[in-house]
mmCIF file of C-alpha atoms in Angstrom:
data_model
loop_
_atom_site.group_PDB
_atom_site.id
_atom_site.type_symbol
_atom_site.label_atom_id
_atom_site.label_comp_id
_atom_site.label_asym_id
_atom_site.label_seq_id
_atom_site.Cartn_x
_atom_site.Cartn_y
_atom_site.Cartn_z
ATOM 1 C CA UNK U 1 51.166 164.960 85.599
ATOM 2 C CA UNK U 2 54.078 165.884 88.073
ATOM 3 C CA UNK U 3 55.270 169.762 88.186
ATOM 4 C CA UNK U 4 57.408 171.723 90.261
ATOM 5 C CA UNK U 5 56.774 175.184 90.835
ATOM 6 C CA UNK U 6 59.054 177.678 92.618
ATOM 7 C CA UNK U 7 57.453 179.698 95.093
ATOM 8 C CA UNK U 8 59.627 183.025 95.682
ATOM 9 C CA UNK U 9 60.370 183.868 99.298
ATOM 10 C CA UNK U 10 60.100 187.921 98.878
ATOM 11 C CA UNK U 11 62.148 188.266 102.342
ATOM 12 C CA UNK U 12 65.770 189.967 102.507
ATOM 13 C CA UNK U 13 66.504 185.889 101.974
ATOM 14 C CA UNK U 14 65.648 185.467 99.379
ATOM 15 C CA UNK U 15 64.973 181.760 99.618
ATOM 16 C CA UNK U 16 63.544 179.314 97.674
ATOM 17 C CA UNK U 17 60.860 176.853 97.739
ATOM 18 C CA UNK U 18 59.593 173.979 95.949
ATOM 19 C CA UNK U 19 56.771 172.978 95.029
ATOM 20 C CA UNK U 20 56.286 169.305 93.561
ATOM 21 C CA UNK U 21 52.747 168.817 92.148
ATOM 22 C CA UNK U 22 51.025 165.478 91.032
ATOM 23 C CA UNK U 23 47.323 165.271 90.142
ATOM 24 C CA UNK U 24 45.887 167.152 93.204
ATOM 25 C CA UNK U 25 48.278 166.934 95.425
ATOM 26 C CA UNK U 26 51.427 168.478 96.899
ATOM 27 C CA UNK U 27 54.963 167.946 98.737
ATOM 28 C CA UNK U 28 56.983 171.228 99.149
ATOM 29 C CA UNK U 29 60.755 171.505 99.654
ATOM 30 C CA UNK U 30 61.667 173.776 102.396
ATOM 31 C CA UNK U 31 58.829 176.112 103.815
ATOM 32 C CA UNK U 32 60.562 180.254 103.956
ATOM 33 C CA UNK U 33 58.355 182.973 105.819
ATOM 34 C CA UNK U 34 55.289 183.615 104.645
ATOM 35 C CA UNK U 35 52.767 180.446 105.301
ATOM 36 C CA UNK U 36 50.168 182.589 103.577
ATOM 37 C CA UNK U 37 51.720 182.772 100.426
ATOM 38 C CA UNK U 38 52.710 179.445 99.673
ATOM 39 C CA UNK U 39 49.483 178.678 100.310
ATOM 40 C CA UNK U 40 48.079 180.869 97.682
ATOM 41 C CA UNK U 41 50.631 179.015 95.334
ATOM 42 C CA UNK U 42 49.447 176.146 96.003
ATOM 43 C CA UNK U 43 46.288 176.887 94.483
ATOM 44 C CA UNK U 44 43.812 174.292 96.799
ATOM 45 C CA UNK U 45 46.438 171.501 95.935
ATOM 46 C CA UNK U 46 46.331 169.416 99.369
ATOM 47 C CA UNK U 47 49.905 169.235 100.998
ATOM 48 C CA UNK U 48 50.730 166.071 101.467
ATOM 49 C CA UNK U 49 54.173 166.926 102.939
ATOM 50 C CA UNK U 50 56.617 169.338 103.797
ATOM 51 C CA UNK U 51 60.599 168.076 103.191
ATOM 52 C CA UNK U 52 63.112 170.356 104.929
ATOM 53 C CA UNK U 53 66.841 170.603 103.442
ATOM 54 C CA UNK U 54 68.178 171.389 106.999
ATOM 55 C CA UNK U 55 67.136 174.150 109.607
ATOM 56 C CA UNK U 56 67.786 177.089 109.168
ATOM 57 C CA UNK U 57 65.605 179.687 109.694
ATOM 58 C CA UNK U 58 65.420 180.757 106.358
ATOM 59 C CA UNK U 59 63.999 177.538 105.091
ATOM 60 C CA UNK U 60 61.495 176.304 108.077
ATOM 61 C CA UNK U 61 59.854 179.301 109.618
ATOM 62 C CA UNK U 62 56.597 178.911 108.010
ATOM 63 C CA UNK U 63 56.365 175.240 108.382
ATOM 64 C CA UNK U 64 54.847 175.290 112.399
ATOM 65 C CA UNK U 65 51.993 177.049 110.008
ATOM 66 C CA UNK U 66 51.201 175.153 107.124
ATOM 67 C CA UNK U 67 51.438 171.750 109.582
ATOM 68 C CA UNK U 68 48.664 173.520 111.305
ATOM 69 C CA UNK U 69 46.615 174.441 108.986
ATOM 70 C CA UNK U 70 47.296 171.523 106.294
ATOM 71 C CA UNK U 71 47.577 168.966 108.701
ATOM 72 C CA UNK U 72 51.004 167.524 106.453
ATOM 73 C CA UNK U 73 53.553 166.225 108.354
ATOM 74 C CA UNK U 74 57.367 167.870 108.464
ATOM 75 C CA UNK U 75 60.293 165.586 107.573
ATOM 76 C CA UNK U 76 63.754 167.081 108.186
ATOM 77 C CA UNK U 77 67.126 165.019 108.863
ATOM 78 C CA UNK U 78 67.717 163.035 113.065
ATOM 79 C CA UNK U 79 70.615 165.911 112.464
ATOM 80 C CA UNK U 80 68.614 169.152 112.279
ATOM 81 C CA UNK U 81 65.672 168.616 114.206
ATOM 82 C CA UNK U 82 66.607 170.137 117.308
ATOM 83 C CA UNK U 83 66.861 173.147 115.064
ATOM 84 C CA UNK U 84 63.342 173.382 114.409
ATOM 85 C CA UNK U 85 63.196 174.592 118.117
ATOM 86 C CA UNK U 86 65.989 176.531 119.053
ATOM 87 C CA UNK U 87 66.469 180.045 117.963
ATOM 88 C CA UNK U 88 70.271 179.858 118.414
ATOM 89 C CA UNK U 89 71.399 176.860 115.929
ATOM 90 C CA UNK U 90 68.443 177.835 113.448
ATOM 91 C CA UNK U 91 70.598 181.325 113.158
ATOM 92 C CA UNK U 92 67.411 183.434 114.269
ATOM 93 C CA UNK U 93 69.205 184.834 117.103
ATOM 94 C CA UNK U 94 71.639 184.760 114.770
ATOM 95 C CA UNK U 95 70.090 187.375 112.192
ATOM 96 C CA UNK U 96 68.260 189.166 114.844
ATOM 97 C CA UNK U 97 64.602 187.966 112.938
ATOM 98 C CA UNK U 98 61.288 186.122 114.817
ATOM 99 C CA UNK U 99 61.764 182.198 115.613
ATOM 100 C CA UNK U 100 59.102 179.822 114.874
ATOM 101 C CA UNK U 101 59.714 176.788 116.326
ATOM 102 C CA UNK U 102 58.035 173.744 114.877
ATOM 103 C CA UNK U 103 56.953 171.126 117.370
ATOM 104 C CA UNK U 104 56.463 168.196 115.312
ATOM 105 C CA UNK U 105 58.356 166.687 113.098
ATOM 106 C CA UNK U 106 58.995 163.353 111.503
ATOM 107 C CA UNK U 107 62.754 162.255 110.757
ATOM 108 C CA UNK U 108 64.751 160.559 107.476
ATOM 109 C CA UNK U 109 68.275 158.789 106.913
ATOM 110 C CA UNK U 110 70.670 158.980 104.231
ATOM 111 C CA UNK U 111 69.196 157.067 101.086
ATOM 112 C CA UNK U 112 65.385 156.810 103.043
ATOM 113 C CA UNK U 113 63.076 157.439 100.391
ATOM 114 C CA UNK U 114 59.881 159.064 100.544
ATOM 115 C CA UNK U 115 56.403 158.561 98.399
ATOM 116 C CA UNK U 116 53.653 160.821 98.692
ATOM 117 C CA UNK U 117 50.668 159.924 96.576
ATOM 118 C CA UNK U 118 53.284 158.749 93.496
ATOM 119 C CA UNK U 119 56.136 161.090 94.241
ATOM 120 C CA UNK U 120 59.185 159.721 95.346
ATOM 121 C CA UNK U 121 62.030 161.510 97.244
ATOM 122 C CA UNK U 122 65.693 159.517 98.012
ATOM 123 C CA UNK U 123 67.202 161.540 100.771
ATOM 124 C CA UNK U 124 70.714 162.093 99.964
ATOM 125 C CA UNK U 125 73.120 163.067 103.153
ATOM 126 C CA UNK U 126 74.941 166.356 102.812
ATOM 127 C CA UNK U 127 76.791 167.385 105.631
ATOM 128 C CA UNK U 128 78.759 170.840 105.975
ATOM 129 C CA UNK U 129 76.334 173.747 105.437
ATOM 130 C CA UNK U 130 74.591 172.083 108.827
ATOM 131 C CA UNK U 131 75.583 168.590 110.132
ATOM 132 C CA UNK U 132 71.985 167.555 109.271
ATOM 133 C CA UNK U 133 72.145 169.103 105.633
ATOM 134 C CA UNK U 134 70.149 167.067 102.705
ATOM 135 C CA UNK U 135 69.698 166.873 99.195
ATOM 136 C CA UNK U 136 66.465 165.588 97.673
ATOM 137 C CA UNK U 137 66.792 163.201 94.593
ATOM 138 C CA UNK U 138 63.283 163.566 92.622
ATOM 139 C CA UNK U 139 63.589 162.386 89.447
ATOM 140 C CA UNK U 140 65.957 164.159 87.032
ATOM 141 C CA UNK U 141 66.183 166.535 89.897
ATOM 142 C CA UNK U 142 68.219 167.356 92.537
ATOM 143 C CA UNK U 143 66.850 170.140 95.505
ATOM 144 C CA UNK U 144 70.472 171.053 97.348
ATOM 145 C CA UNK U 145 69.247 173.450 99.543
ATOM 146 C CA UNK U 146 72.525 175.064 100.251
ATOM 147 C CA UNK U 147 75.049 172.450 99.399
ATOM 148 C CA UNK U 148 75.345 173.820 96.084
ATOM 149 C CA UNK U 149 74.417 176.627 94.139
ATOM 150 C CA UNK U 150 74.564 178.538 90.671
ATOM 151 C CA UNK U 151 78.080 179.521 90.738
ATOM 152 C CA UNK U 152 78.994 178.819 94.832
ATOM 153 C CA UNK U 153 78.508 176.742 97.417
ATOM 154 C CA UNK U 154 77.291 176.759 101.328
ATOM 155 C CA UNK U 155 78.459 178.692 103.696
ATOM 156 C CA UNK U 156 80.025 177.289 106.970
ATOM 157 C CA UNK U 157 78.568 178.668 109.923
ATOM 158 C CA UNK U 158 80.819 177.232 112.123
ATOM 159 C CA UNK U 159 79.263 173.620 111.921
ATOM 160 C CA UNK U 160 81.629 171.761 109.912
ATOM 161 C CA UNK U 161 84.568 172.856 107.463
ATOM 162 C CA UNK U 162 84.647 173.984 103.767
ATOM 163 C CA UNK U 163 86.463 170.067 103.129
ATOM 164 C CA UNK U 164 83.391 168.596 104.162
ATOM 165 C CA UNK U 165 81.105 170.466 101.893
ATOM 166 C CA UNK U 166 82.973 169.860 99.211
ATOM 167 C CA UNK U 167 82.846 166.082 99.670
ATOM 168 C CA UNK U 168 79.469 165.768 100.138
ATOM 169 C CA UNK U 169 79.090 167.612 96.626
ATOM 170 C CA UNK U 170 80.736 164.828 95.624
ATOM 171 C CA UNK U 171 78.178 162.704 96.552
ATOM 172 C CA UNK U 172 76.148 164.202 93.924
ATOM 173 C CA UNK U 173 78.304 163.750 90.969
ATOM 174 C CA UNK U 174 78.805 159.701 92.227
ATOM 175 C CA UNK U 175 75.162 159.159 91.319
ATOM 176 C CA UNK U 176 76.550 159.263 87.534
ATOM 177 C CA UNK U 177 74.113 161.155 85.831
ATOM 178 C CA UNK U 178 73.556 165.449 84.812
ATOM 179 C CA UNK U 179 70.864 166.457 86.903
ATOM 180 C CA UNK U 180 68.773 169.826 87.360
ATOM 181 C CA UNK U 181 69.577 171.286 89.976
ATOM 182 C CA UNK U 182 67.566 173.993 92.568
ATOM 183 C CA UNK U 183 69.444 174.976 94.805
ATOM 184 C CA UNK U 184 67.406 177.006 98.153
ATOM 185 C CA UNK U 185 68.893 180.410 96.887
ATOM 186 C CA UNK U 186 69.360 181.855 93.561
ATOM 187 C CA UNK U 187 69.092 180.580 90.021
ATOM 188 C CA UNK U 188 68.629 176.639 88.769
ATOM 189 C CA UNK U 189 71.734 175.135 86.571
ATOM 190 C CA UNK U 190 73.078 171.569 85.972
ATOM 191 C CA UNK U 191 75.034 169.130 87.623
ATOM 192 C CA UNK U 192 78.342 169.178 85.282
ATOM 193 C CA UNK U 193 77.602 173.044 84.625
ATOM 194 C CA UNK U 194 78.677 173.486 88.208
ATOM 195 C CA UNK U 195 81.572 170.799 87.447
ATOM 196 C CA UNK U 196 82.887 172.800 84.466
ATOM 197 C CA UNK U 197 82.269 176.525 85.892
ATOM 198 C CA UNK U 198 81.894 176.772 89.359
ATOM 199 C CA UNK U 199 85.066 178.257 91.072
ATOM 200 C CA UNK U 200 84.460 176.134 93.993
ATOM 201 C CA UNK U 201 84.338 172.919 92.796
ATOM 202 C CA UNK U 202 87.454 172.991 90.703
ATOM 203 C CA UNK U 203 89.790 170.730 93.017
ATOM 204 C CA UNK U 204 86.996 168.787 93.166
ATOM 205 C CA UNK U 205 86.727 168.506 88.815
ATOM 206 C CA UNK U 206 90.431 167.310 88.787
ATOM 207 C CA UNK U 207 89.807 165.023 91.333
ATOM 208 C CA UNK U 208 87.141 163.516 89.447
ATOM 209 C CA UNK U 209 89.025 163.011 86.240
#
């Protein structure tokens, strides 16, 4: 029996953290600020891995503590791996908040399939919000991180231009299925609803007709 649990982050960033659960095992999508809260929400499930959608501080701050406590592995794109040990690109300096570096992480590439206790995640490279932003496809769900939100898109912090974010979102529609999207902030949505109603995707909508 597999399930997806939303773990709320009650900091000012309100980052979403998701636990994908199969039996007694769990995989975490992003790891915001409070490791103790995350472990409590896991309810004793074995944490097999942490998959990071990108390297910003509001998505990775608990990764190191969770790795040390549980022995799980942390995974991130090759492009964003330097963010885990540098407070500047991680935006910890930008937001003037404490930085907890993650000292050990594995990397993945576009198209990789990651398998943990029967749970399979496909990596879709979606640069724009950061150079190494990714989305994870799991069954009929896409974890979109800070690439695509309900009614909005990821913010450009100067790494890439708006056009690259839109091009990356276009890759999700190329998958040809109306996936449920679980974003890094805000409420869930559906991929085709975003194409219809998201004001940032209207040019993309016209292009895909």
